[in-house]
Amino acid sequence: MITTDTSAPRRANSPLKLGELLALNRESADALLHASSGPRDDSRELIASFRNTRTFSNRLCEPLEVEDYVIQSMPEASPMKWHLAHTSWFFETFILKPHFKGYASSHPEYNFLFNSYYNAVGPFHARPQRGLLSRPTVKNALEYRTEVDALVTELLENADEEKLLELKPLIILGVNHEQQHQELMLTDLKHMFAQNPLHPVYCPNALTASGDVQSMAWIPFDGGLHRIGHDGEAFAYDNEGPSHQVVIGSFAMASRLVTNQEYEAFIEDGGYERPDLWLSLGWNAVNEKNWKAPLYWEKCDGKWRQFTLHGVENLSPDEPVGHISYFEADAFARWAGARLATEAEWELASEGVPIAGHFVDDELFKPIAAKLGDGIYAPTQMFGDLWEWTRSSYSPYPGYKTTDGALGEYNGKFMCNQYVLRGGSCATSQSHIRRTYRNFFPPDARWQFSGIRLTRDTQ
Amino acid sequence: MITTDTSAPRRANSPLKLGELLALNRESADALLHASSGPRDDSRELIASFRNTRTFSNRLCEPLEVEDYVIQSMPEASPMKWHLAHTSWFFETFILKPHFKGYASSHPEYNFLFNSYYNAVGPFHARPQRGLLSRPTVKNALEYRTEVDALVTELLENADEEKLLELKPLIILGVNHEQQHQELMLTDLKHMFAQNPLHPVYCPNALTASGDVQSMAWIPFDGGLHRIGHDGEAFAYDNEGPSHQVVIGSFAMASRLVTNQEYEAFIEDGGYERPDLWLSLGWNAVNEKNWKAPLYWEKCDGKWRQFTLHGVENLSPDEPVGHISYFEADAFARWAGARLATEAEWELASEGVPIAGHFVDDELFKPIAAKLGDGIYAPTQMFGDLWEWTRSSYSPYPGYKTTDGALGEYNGKFMCNQYVLRGGSCATSQSHIRRTYRNFFPPDARWQFSGIRLTRDTQ
Amino acid sequence: MITTDTSAPRRANSPLKLGELLALNRESADALLHASSGPRDDSRELIASFRNTRTFSNRLCEPLEVEDYVIQSMPEASPMKWHLAHTSWFFETFILKPHFKGYASSHPEYNFLFNSYYNAVGPFHARPQRGLLSRPTVKNALEYRTEVDALVTELLENADEEKLLELKPLIILGVNHEQQHQELMLTDLKHMFAQNPLHPVYCPNALTASGDVQSMAWIPFDGGLHRIGHDGEAFAYDNEGPSHQVVIGSFAMASRLVTNQEYEAFIEDGGYERPDLWLSLGWNAVNEKNWKAPLYWEKCDGKWRQFTLHGVENLSPDEPVGHISYFEADAFARWAGARLATEAEWELASEGVPIAGHFVDDELFKPIAAKLGDGIYAPTQMFGDLWEWTRSSYSPYPGYKTTDGALGEYNGKFMCNQYVLRGGSCATSQSHIRRTYRNFFPPDARWQFSGIRLTRDTQ
Amino acid sequence: MITTDTSAPRRANSPLKLGELLALNRESADALLHASSGPRDDSRELIASFRNTRTFSNRLCEPLEVEDYVIQSMPEASPMKWHLAHTSWFFETFILKPHFKGYASSHPEYNFLFNSYYNAVGPFHARPQRGLLSRPTVKNALEYRTEVDALVTELLENADEEKLLELKPLIILGVNHEQQHQELMLTDLKHMFAQNPLHPVYCPNALTASGDVQSMAWIPFDGGLHRIGHDGEAFAYDNEGPSHQVVIGSFAMASRLVTNQEYEAFIEDGGYERPDLWLSLGWNAVNEKNWKAPLYWEKCDGKWRQFTLHGVENLSPDEPVGHISYFEADAFARWAGARLATEAEWELASEGVPIAGHFVDDELFKPIAAKLGDGIYAPTQMFGDLWEWTRSSYSPYPGYKTTDGALGEYNGKFMCNQYVLRGGSCATSQSHIRRTYRNFFPPDARWQFSGIRLTRDTQ
């Protein structure tokens, strides 16, 4: 049984904290909501979606001190402050500048600082140097958010039907973009806190799980000609389409994610010392980076403990093992006499599985053990908890075309030397994920909430 | 019209050269041939194949000075001496040790020095340090070859039918393995000579091409369900199978490779300065490595020249552009409004195309311009000349299983962050290549004889 | 004539700033002063010195935002927060722990985080990772200061004469140590702000200089047997002694520091392009680091401008050139047909020169042009303005012995591959500097307020 | 008692070796000698000195295989082939080109390849890339030597008295320069062989020492005003002058070098694990480079062995410990309650000590234990055996001026971040060394034949 004391408040802000500003921001968002009770449902819904997403970014910052917003603990991560400003820059650049009549940026220098990688928008501040900026301050970044929020709302409220049609896909893209950054805020913050010998706690109230975990079963799937990829009118990223047919062989997929206990058995069996289990580049990584366990595990007095957003905890044997690289997932699967799924297999297996599970909406900030009784007829933990590495290299679907202009840089140019992950994690928004959703990271990345699901051929 | 003075002898050996040893080696191989006129054709054929391949490695060394055998000009390359010894070690390890009764290695230390990467065989000398060994000498390496040649021949001659059946696949693997190293010997030597401001010449007699090159046409192919991958009893590497069905869309493939002239147009159009043309990692590579043209091109007095195994030459506009990374091939294709083929498309397009072209057997050591009149009904230059980058990440085919034991390390463990190339090059043996053959290199590798063939969707 | 509007207040703190805490801290220091009006003058003086120094660290932070305290912009620099805490740790470790009866640290973890490099005190957090810590917060660091201040004051107030005799050298050392860190706070902050494309301003009111600078004259000094090094009872670092005799040849020393204008002439004469002017390691540095001018100079529309703590300014031709490495100082001197002084020559030349000039006490935060009329009979700008590189490698004086225990690590272990600088800078406290004072930095360091004074042999 | 079988021949050349060419070269040198029996003794002596030095370089190569000439095992080292060609280039550049009438280089490209670092002579091939050149071949390099030898001899033979006066200092410089490279040939070769798991043997006949080593005694020296540095007409490098007075305190110097046994005691006492014994940069080096013992020591079955030019040997307890960095010498001295000498102290202590000991002339290629009975009234092992680290940073003497032109780059530009070593080693020519001779290496260099002599203050 899983319990959590949800009545306990999130950590109170110290007097020095940005609490009031964050609240102010939320209030202004609330104000937006009421202000937007216009005649057109579409506009109202769009504004609500925009408002909720923007507010949730602020909510994730509530436990933070000003100092926590500034640091970049590795080149792949960004400071919290940057995430808050960049997501605002995205709305400013792709919505306010082209669509808000007479718009003049009050911070033209932000276009250089908070452009992530859109060459078509102009030159940008180098990624590994994001942690060198003490200014603009956190307060400035929050004010920037407030400004952008107000103007986007004004734009939406005053838009006629035609304009709204034009704006809608951009707002939805911006919302999805911000949801992605919310996930990164949590993973970047976790990485930064993990470097601190004091091990700061993001959220003091951790969920505790008790009782039995389901044993892993194999769910069989028939091969054949199947259609994968996104189709239809609902929002999806361009990399999810075009929908197309693929040939899939018969296979069986594990009923749940691999657990900490199962991964410990791999370690104890010399998993990190046997080159035969690893891809050649994986074996290099093990040796160069001196990997002996998943990221955030550390051995104290002969027992593994792990750093989480709730602090350092004893390893819970039944929880899914996370912060795993593709190399480790692949090696574990080989050790277990199985393999990782292709993304097509995963998509087939997820057919009919409801988009339910543990998402960031629950504010648990960690994956949860699979419940006994689930995973008998269909795989469980497919959505939420942990992203699942597939063995599919991230590459364009047949007929894939990038969008024209800057937004064409969103996905296509990253299709090289990365591997596809599916299903979302405990840091993903429920409304963000889909069966066809393709996340992607380099094979040595371990700072995501990423885990392992086994697959095997059947005949 | 293409002409070459084939009567001109290859460069004479200086008194200091290993000429006599190389010749001796070839003589002993000739002796083998006559000695092997036994009753069984299979044995004779196998011995001949073994002999020819081993002799050809020596032949490739004829223009070399002793000093040329020693140097490793980058971590990815190996000294000539190492190639000669490692290919012998391969036969010793996988044939002599397990199959030659009472075999005792006269150089047990070679097992450490000349094992490339087979963890299952034991610890090995680190690859980037291969250039630190002045001993064993070249002479030692050639003596090692002679010893191994004699014993393998003896083994084959005395093998009964059953034994022969057991040995045959290993000999064929060893022969193919050595052919791969022959190709590497040429590419590694080229790289090493290119670092030398004196630009040493490997082969002084270069082919000169005159007349018109064919203009590039598009050959259409119908989509549908197709079977790719190796099937049947002939030799193929494990990574070429299992044969399986794939869905392929309709496409058109360029009738020939992209030429130097076409690539120059890309450069002149700012190809190396426009981030929109590049994959993100590719754009990083362009900037970090300061790429401005293909490897081995250099600008003298406003004109591009290129270093070849025949010395530094004026760029021939009609010859295929080579020493191109995947990143450059991809960027060129985007610039040209096309794309690279998938490996499945390439394999489909090669159906019925004869395995003919310019191979290392011709000893031209460079790609040749496509002939006028070819490439009308079927793509030309599909085999030989230059390896063709595909957009397919190197990954296991459905149902792929690695062999047990050390030979299982041959292919599978490299299936990560590499891209498939097809068709062979002017440095490949004709008998080595197949339609299903999958070569692979990291996307930033430029030291191979690698080029570009365009593809595009049709509907 | 030099003018500055000293009536203008330093930049006001934003509501988010730590102003109140800083003020609180200052008040508590004031309280200390009054509280300390005990019977013994010595104690009162010691407390005042302690109080003033501690308060001045806080004063230097007044223009800062919280975010400014956190960032480490290069491995050699430290975050402001770290400086504030480390100087407190120094008092805690060397005074409170051994001398305050019953003292128990309320933050034992600070001993790991804020030990800089004293192996004898225990393991410490790696220097290049100081910028990864968002916690303890700035507020925590300031509270730590307040705690330490209160207890040190209490200790001093209650100390009997014997105890006071024991504590006095430690307090004086701690005060001097903190003064060193005050200088580093300014240089580290300057470096960090310089990385920011927004070029934040530390202090908006810059001094403007007008009128003529003195022309450089040569002040002659007679050679012979001279005594250098610290002697007597006043405080000095151990590296300044023992006092000893040295043989010095006759020489002449420049009457003032080299100016920006003079340095520009060096650049325009190809100073950074002529290997004959440079030490071999210096020439490597020029090429590897792509040096073309002093640190913080940048060319805009053909004119040099420089980043200062007052923002980006036009280059003032008469001000001394600063942020110069030893390599640049040495190359400039060679170009000018002169050389750098030895530290013995410098010390001899400073005999009788009053410890006067532009120090951090003036809060100018930049060097000032030499006044017309000065530097005729004695060199001017010897103290303050800019540290002056000598050609003397930092090495122990004859008979030098390090102190026992942790404090023995203060100086001696750094006597390798560093060069001595003399005279202090505009970031040095006037009470901190002496004729015998030996500062030291590696020859490629440019982030200090370091400049050039020429010397030449005479006969 | 020390014995060596000097009748045993050096290792015979294999048929592939350059024996005949080396011999031919020596013969031509012999021919030179006889041809030079002209009227002027000075010319004859000069030619003999030139001949002997040039011949000795070839003699050092006799045990080598062609492959041994090519490899550069670290950026600081050079291939043997390069040393042979560079020393010839030195004579060609500074003697033949300016002084041989009508001289035209037959290999103008060598000026780029074999210039070491003389910017004034023109651009040069980057040092770390010397190992990438298989051509020119070893044979080419030896032919170059023969050509240069013949022309220099011709020039000297035909020079009139005035010309001879002009040439003499250049020839002497060239001879001394080549002697320095002979030493580097041995240290570079030793480093290269040490990288080879086969541990090739340069010289199979090692000296064996038996009997008692002297116990270490302290030889006292009175302080006062002393003169150091080179004076007079005999050849010396510019860095040895001008002669000048220095103040030296009273000190005592160890009667002999520190032995392997004494150094083992340091290791066993945790010498490499105690930061208090090390300079800060030294402690960094210990940790970054994972030093646990001198270079070339390796532990086998609990006992230290060392790689030498005679192969891997058991550690001889009484032999001086060699291949020691400045950092290790300094740490050992601190551990032993002593210190290293300054170079002035060393020079004073060497007064009256004959230039005798174990030099490369003896072809022992290793240091030898100090003899019982020596070192009572004067320090022994001062010359030869091992270079002795001093605590003096390599810096210009007062009044030091570099020569004009390219030869001014010989010494002065290296006076930064290096430490002075004195006395020569078993790889130094006896005729090369002097009391005033200043060798210099960076403090982390361990590949020289460098050892430790202790010093301490007396009063």
CSV table of N, CA, C and O in Angstrom, one decimal, chain B residues 11 16-18 21 63-68 70-73 81 109 112-113 125 131-139 192-193 195-198 200, chain D residues 11 16-18 21 63-68 70-73 81 109 112-113 125 131-139 192-193 195-198 200:
chain,number,residue,atom,x,y,z
B,11,ARG,N,56.7,1.6,-57.6
B,11,ARG,CA,58.0,2.2,-57.1
B,11,ARG,C,59.0,1.1,-56.6
B,11,ARG,O,58.6,0.2,-55.8
B,16,LEU,N,67.2,-0.6,-48.6
B,16,LEU,CA,66.8,-0.7,-47.2
B,16,LEU,C,65.5,-1.4,-47.0
B,16,LEU,O,65.0,-1.7,-45.9
B,17,LYS,N,64.7,-1.5,-48.1
B,17,LYS,CA,63.4,-2.0,-48.0
B,17,LYS,C,63.2,-3.5,-47.7
B,17,LYS,O,64.2,-4.2,-47.7
B,18,LEU,N,62.0,-3.8,-47.4
B,18,LEU,CA,61.8,-5.2,-47.0
B,18,LEU,C,61.5,-6.0,-48.2
B,18,LEU,O,60.9,-7.1,-48.1
B,21,LEU,N,62.0,-9.8,-48.2
B,21,LEU,CA,61.2,-10.5,-47.3
B,21,LEU,C,59.7,-10.6,-47.8
B,21,LEU,O,59.1,-11.6,-47.7
B,63,PRO,N,55.4,-0.6,-51.9
B,63,PRO,CA,56.0,0.7,-52.0
B,63,PRO,C,56.5,1.3,-50.7
B,63,PRO,O,57.0,2.4,-50.7
B,64,LEU,N,56.4,0.6,-49.6
B,64,LEU,CA,56.7,1.2,-48.3
B,64,LEU,C,58.1,1.1,-47.9
B,64,LEU,O,58.8,0.1,-48.2
B,65,GLU,N,58.6,2.0,-47.1
B,65,GLU,CA,59.8,2.0,-46.4
B,65,GLU,C,59.6,1.4,-45.0
B,65,GLU,O,58.4,1.5,-44.5
B,66,VAL,N,60.6,0.9,-44.4
B,66,VAL,CA,60.4,0.4,-43.0
B,66,VAL,C,59.7,1.4,-42.1
B,66,VAL,O,58.8,1.0,-41.3
B,67,GLU,N,60.1,2.6,-42.2
B,67,GLU,CA,59.6,3.7,-41.3
B,67,GLU,C,58.1,3.8,-41.5
B,67,GLU,O,57.4,4.2,-40.6
B,68,ASP,N,57.6,3.5,-42.7
B,68,ASP,CA,56.1,3.7,-43.0
B,68,ASP,C,55.3,2.7,-42.2
B,68,ASP,O,54.1,2.9,-42.1
B,70,VAL,N,55.4,1.9,-39.0
B,70,VAL,CA,55.5,2.0,-37.6
B,70,VAL,C,54.5,3.0,-37.0
B,70,VAL,O,54.1,2.9,-35.8
B,71,ILE,N,54.2,4.0,-37.7
B,71,ILE,CA,53.5,5.2,-37.2
B,71,ILE,C,52.0,5.1,-37.1
B,71,ILE,O,51.4,4.5,-38.0
B,72,GLN,N,51.4,5.6,-36.1
B,72,GLN,CA,50.0,5.6,-35.9
B,72,GLN,C,49.6,7.1,-35.9
B,72,GLN,O,49.9,7.8,-34.9
B,73,SER,N,48.9,7.6,-36.9
B,73,SER,CA,48.8,9.0,-37.0
B,73,SER,C,47.5,9.6,-36.4
B,73,SER,O,47.3,10.8,-36.3
B,81,LYS,N,52.4,-2.2,-39.7
B,81,LYS,CA,53.0,-3.4,-39.0
B,81,LYS,C,52.0,-4.1,-38.1
B,81,LYS,O,51.9,-5.3,-38.1
B,109,GLU,N,53.7,-13.5,-26.4
B,109,GLU,CA,53.4,-12.1,-26.1
B,109,GLU,C,52.6,-11.4,-27.2
B,109,GLU,O,52.0,-10.3,-26.9
B,112,PHE,N,48.9,-10.5,-26.5
B,112,PHE,CA,48.5,-9.2,-25.9
B,112,PHE,C,48.6,-8.1,-26.9
B,112,PHE,O,47.8,-7.2,-26.9
B,113,LEU,N,49.7,-8.1,-27.7
B,113,LEU,CA,50.0,-6.9,-28.5
B,113,LEU,C,49.1,-6.9,-29.7
B,113,LEU,O,48.8,-5.8,-30.2
B,125,HIS,N,46.6,-4.8,-25.6
B,125,HIS,CA,47.3,-3.5,-25.7
B,125,HIS,C,46.3,-2.4,-26.1
B,125,HIS,O,45.5,-2.6,-27.1
B,131,GLY,N,51.1,2.9,-31.7
B,131,GLY,CA,52.2,3.6,-32.4
B,131,GLY,C,53.4,3.8,-31.5
B,131,GLY,O,54.4,4.5,-31.9
B,132,LEU,N,53.4,3.2,-30.3
B,132,LEU,CA,54.5,3.4,-29.4
B,132,LEU,C,55.5,2.2,-29.5
B,132,LEU,O,56.5,2.2,-28.8
B,133,LEU,N,55.2,1.3,-30.3
B,133,LEU,CA,56.0,0.0,-30.3
B,133,LEU,C,56.9,0.0,-31.5
B,133,LEU,O,56.5,-0.2,-32.6
B,134,SER,N,58.2,0.1,-31.2
B,134,SER,CA,59.2,-0.1,-32.3
B,134,SER,C,59.5,-1.6,-32.5
B,134,SER,O,59.9,-2.0,-33.6
B,135,ARG,N,59.3,-2.3,-31.4
B,135,ARG,CA,59.5,-3.8,-31.5
B,135,ARG,C,58.2,-4.4,-31.1
B,135,ARG,O,57.5,-3.9,-30.3
B,136,PRO,N,57.8,-5.6,-31.7
B,136,PRO,CA,58.5,-6.4,-32.7
B,136,PRO,C,58.7,-5.6,-34.0
B,136,PRO,O,57.9,-4.7,-34.3
B,137,THR,N,59.8,-5.8,-34.6
B,137,THR,CA,60.1,-5.1,-35.9
B,137,THR,C,59.2,-5.5,-37.0
B,137,THR,O,58.5,-6.5,-36.9
B,138,VAL,N,59.3,-4.8,-38.1
B,138,VAL,CA,58.6,-5.2,-39.3
B,138,VAL,C,59.0,-6.6,-39.8
B,138,VAL,O,58.2,-7.4,-40.1
B,139,LYS,N,60.3,-6.8,-39.7
B,139,LYS,CA,60.8,-8.1,-40.0
B,139,LYS,C,60.2,-9.2,-39.2
B,139,LYS,O,59.7,-10.2,-39.7
B,192,MET,N,48.3,9.0,-42.6
B,192,MET,CA,49.6,9.2,-42.1
B,192,MET,C,50.4,10.0,-43.1
B,192,MET,O,51.1,11.0,-42.7
B,193,PHE,N,50.4,9.7,-44.3
B,193,PHE,CA,51.1,10.5,-45.4
B,193,PHE,C,50.6,11.9,-45.4
B,193,PHE,O,51.4,12.8,-45.7
B,195,GLN,N,49.7,13.8,-43.1
B,195,GLN,CA,50.2,14.6,-42.0
B,195,GLN,C,51.6,15.1,-42.3
B,195,GLN,O,52.1,16.0,-41.6
B,196,ASN,N,52.3,14.5,-43.3
B,196,ASN,CA,53.7,14.8,-43.6
B,196,ASN,C,53.7,16.0,-44.6
B,196,ASN,O,53.2,15.9,-45.7
B,197,PRO,N,54.4,17.1,-44.2
B,197,PRO,CA,54.5,18.2,-45.1
B,197,PRO,C,55.1,17.9,-46.4
B,197,PRO,O,55.0,18.6,-47.4
B,198,LEU,N,55.9,16.8,-46.5
B,198,LEU,CA,56.5,16.3,-47.7
B,198,LEU,C,55.5,15.6,-48.6
B,198,LEU,O,55.8,15.3,-49.8
B,200,PRO,N,54.3,12.4,-49.0
B,200,PRO,CA,54.9,11.2,-49.7
B,200,PRO,C,53.9,10.6,-50.7
B,200,PRO,O,52.6,10.7,-50.5
D,11,ARG,N,75.5,-5.1,-28.9
D,11,ARG,CA,74.6,-6.0,-29.7
D,11,ARG,C,74.8,-5.9,-31.2
D,11,ARG,O,74.9,-4.8,-31.8
D,16,LEU,N,68.9,-6.1,-41.3
D,16,LEU,CA,68.1,-5.0,-41.6
D,16,LEU,C,68.6,-3.7,-41.1
D,16,LEU,O,68.1,-2.6,-41.3
D,17,LYS,N,69.6,-3.8,-40.2
D,17,LYS,CA,70.0,-2.6,-39.5
D,17,LYS,C,70.8,-1.6,-40.4
D,17,LYS,O,71.2,-1.9,-41.5
D,18,LEU,N,71.0,-0.5,-39.8
D,18,LEU,CA,71.7,0.6,-40.6
D,18,LEU,C,73.2,0.5,-40.4
D,18,LEU,O,73.9,1.5,-40.6
D,21,LEU,N,75.7,1.8,-43.0
D,21,LEU,CA,75.6,3.3,-43.1
D,21,LEU,C,76.2,4.0,-42.0
D,21,LEU,O,76.9,5.0,-42.1
D,63,PRO,N,72.9,0.0,-31.5
D,63,PRO,CA,72.0,-1.1,-31.2
D,63,PRO,C,70.6,-0.9,-31.7
D,63,PRO,O,69.8,-1.8,-31.4
D,64,LEU,N,70.4,0.1,-32.5
D,64,LEU,CA,69.0,0.3,-32.9
D,64,LEU,C,68.5,-0.4,-34.2
D,64,LEU,O,69.3,-0.6,-35.1
D,65,GLU,N,67.3,-0.7,-34.2
D,65,GLU,CA,66.6,-1.1,-35.4
D,65,GLU,C,66.0,0.1,-36.1
D,65,GLU,O,65.8,1.2,-35.5
D,66,VAL,N,65.8,0.0,-37.4
D,66,VAL,CA,65.2,1.2,-38.1
D,66,VAL,C,63.9,1.7,-37.4
D,66,VAL,O,63.7,2.9,-37.3
D,67,GLU,N,63.1,0.8,-36.9
D,67,GLU,CA,61.8,1.2,-36.3
D,67,GLU,C,62.1,2.0,-35.1
D,67,GLU,O,61.2,2.9,-34.7
D,68,ASP,N,63.2,1.8,-34.4
D,68,ASP,CA,63.5,2.6,-33.2
D,68,ASP,C,63.7,4.1,-33.4
D,68,ASP,O,63.6,4.9,-32.5
D,70,VAL,N,61.9,6.1,-35.2
D,70,VAL,CA,60.8,6.8,-35.8
D,70,VAL,C,59.8,7.4,-34.8
D,70,VAL,O,59.2,8.4,-35.0
D,71,ILE,N,59.7,6.7,-33.7
D,71,ILE,CA,58.6,7.0,-32.7
D,71,ILE,C,58.9,8.1,-31.8
D,71,ILE,O,60.0,8.3,-31.3
D,72,GLN,N,57.9,8.9,-31.5
D,72,GLN,CA,57.9,9.9,-30.4
D,72,GLN,C,57.0,9.5,-29.4
D,72,GLN,O,55.8,9.5,-29.6
D,73,SER,N,57.5,9.1,-28.2
D,73,SER,CA,56.6,8.5,-27.2
D,73,SER,C,55.9,9.5,-26.3
D,73,SER,O,55.1,9.1,-25.5
D,81,LYS,N,65.6,9.7,-35.2
D,81,LYS,CA,65.9,10.2,-36.6
D,81,LYS,C,65.9,11.8,-36.5
D,81,LYS,O,66.7,12.4,-37.2
D,109,GLU,N,63.5,21.6,-47.8
D,109,GLU,CA,62.4,21.3,-47.0
D,109,GLU,C,62.8,20.9,-45.5
D,109,GLU,O,62.0,21.0,-44.6
D,112,PHE,N,62.3,23.4,-42.6
D,112,PHE,CA,61.1,23.4,-41.9
D,112,PHE,C,60.9,22.3,-40.9
D,112,PHE,O,60.5,22.4,-39.8
D,113,LEU,N,61.4,21.1,-41.4
D,113,LEU,CA,61.2,19.9,-40.6
D,113,LEU,C,62.1,19.8,-39.4
D,113,LEU,O,61.8,19.2,-38.4
D,125,HIS,N,58.1,22.9,-38.1
D,125,HIS,CA,57.2,21.8,-37.8
D,125,HIS,C,56.9,21.7,-36.3
D,125,HIS,O,57.8,21.7,-35.5
D,131,GLY,N,56.6,12.8,-34.5
D,131,GLY,CA,56.5,11.3,-34.6
D,131,GLY,C,55.6,10.9,-35.7
D,131,GLY,O,55.2,9.8,-35.9
D,132,LEU,N,55.1,11.9,-36.5
D,132,LEU,CA,54.1,11.6,-37.6
D,132,LEU,C,54.8,11.4,-38.9
D,132,LEU,O,54.2,11.1,-39.9
D,133,LEU,N,56.1,11.6,-38.9
D,133,LEU,CA,56.9,11.6,-40.2
D,133,LEU,C,57.6,10.3,-40.4
D,133,LEU,O,58.6,10.0,-39.8
D,134,SER,N,57.2,9.5,-41.4
D,134,SER,CA,58.0,8.3,-41.8
D,134,SER,C,59.0,8.7,-42.8
D,134,SER,O,60.1,8.0,-42.9
D,135,ARG,N,58.8,9.8,-43.5
D,135,ARG,CA,59.8,10.3,-44.4
D,135,ARG,C,60.2,11.7,-44.0
D,135,ARG,O,59.3,12.4,-43.5
D,136,PRO,N,61.4,12.2,-44.2
D,136,PRO,CA,62.6,11.4,-44.8
D,136,PRO,C,62.9,10.2,-43.9
D,136,PRO,O,62.7,10.2,-42.7
D,137,THR,N,63.4,9.2,-44.6
D,137,THR,CA,63.7,8.0,-43.9
D,137,THR,C,65.0,8.1,-43.0
D,137,THR,O,65.7,9.1,-43.1
D,138,VAL,N,65.3,7.1,-42.3
D,138,VAL,CA,66.5,7.1,-41.5
D,138,VAL,C,67.7,7.2,-42.4
D,138,VAL,O,68.7,7.9,-42.1
D,139,LYS,N,67.6,6.5,-43.5
D,139,LYS,CA,68.7,6.5,-44.5
D,139,LYS,C,68.9,7.9,-45.0
D,139,LYS,O,70.1,8.4,-45.1
D,192,MET,N,60.8,5.7,-24.6
D,192,MET,CA,60.0,5.0,-25.7
D,192,MET,C,60.1,3.5,-25.4
D,192,MET,O,59.0,2.8,-25.4
D,193,PHE,N,61.2,3.0,-25.1
D,193,PHE,CA,61.3,1.5,-24.8
D,193,PHE,C,60.4,1.2,-23.5
D,193,PHE,O,59.9,0.1,-23.5
D,195,GLN,N,57.6,2.3,-22.7
D,195,GLN,CA,56.2,2.1,-23.1
D,195,GLN,C,55.9,0.8,-23.7
D,195,GLN,O,54.7,0.4,-23.8
D,196,ASN,N,56.9,0.1,-24.1
D,196,ASN,CA,56.7,-1.2,-24.8
D,196,ASN,C,56.6,-2.3,-23.8
D,196,ASN,O,57.5,-2.6,-23.0
D,197,PRO,N,55.5,-3.1,-23.8
D,197,PRO,CA,55.3,-4.2,-22.9
D,197,PRO,C,56.5,-5.2,-23.0
D,197,PRO,O,56.7,-6.0,-22.1
D,198,LEU,N,57.1,-5.2,-24.1
D,198,LEU,CA,58.2,-6.2,-24.3
D,198,LEU,C,59.5,-5.7,-23.7
D,198,LEU,O,60.5,-6.4,-23.6
D,200,PRO,N,62.2,-3.6,-24.5
D,200,PRO,CA,63.4,-3.8,-25.3
D,200,PRO,C,64.6,-3.4,-24.5
D,200,PRO,O,64.6,-2.5,-23.7
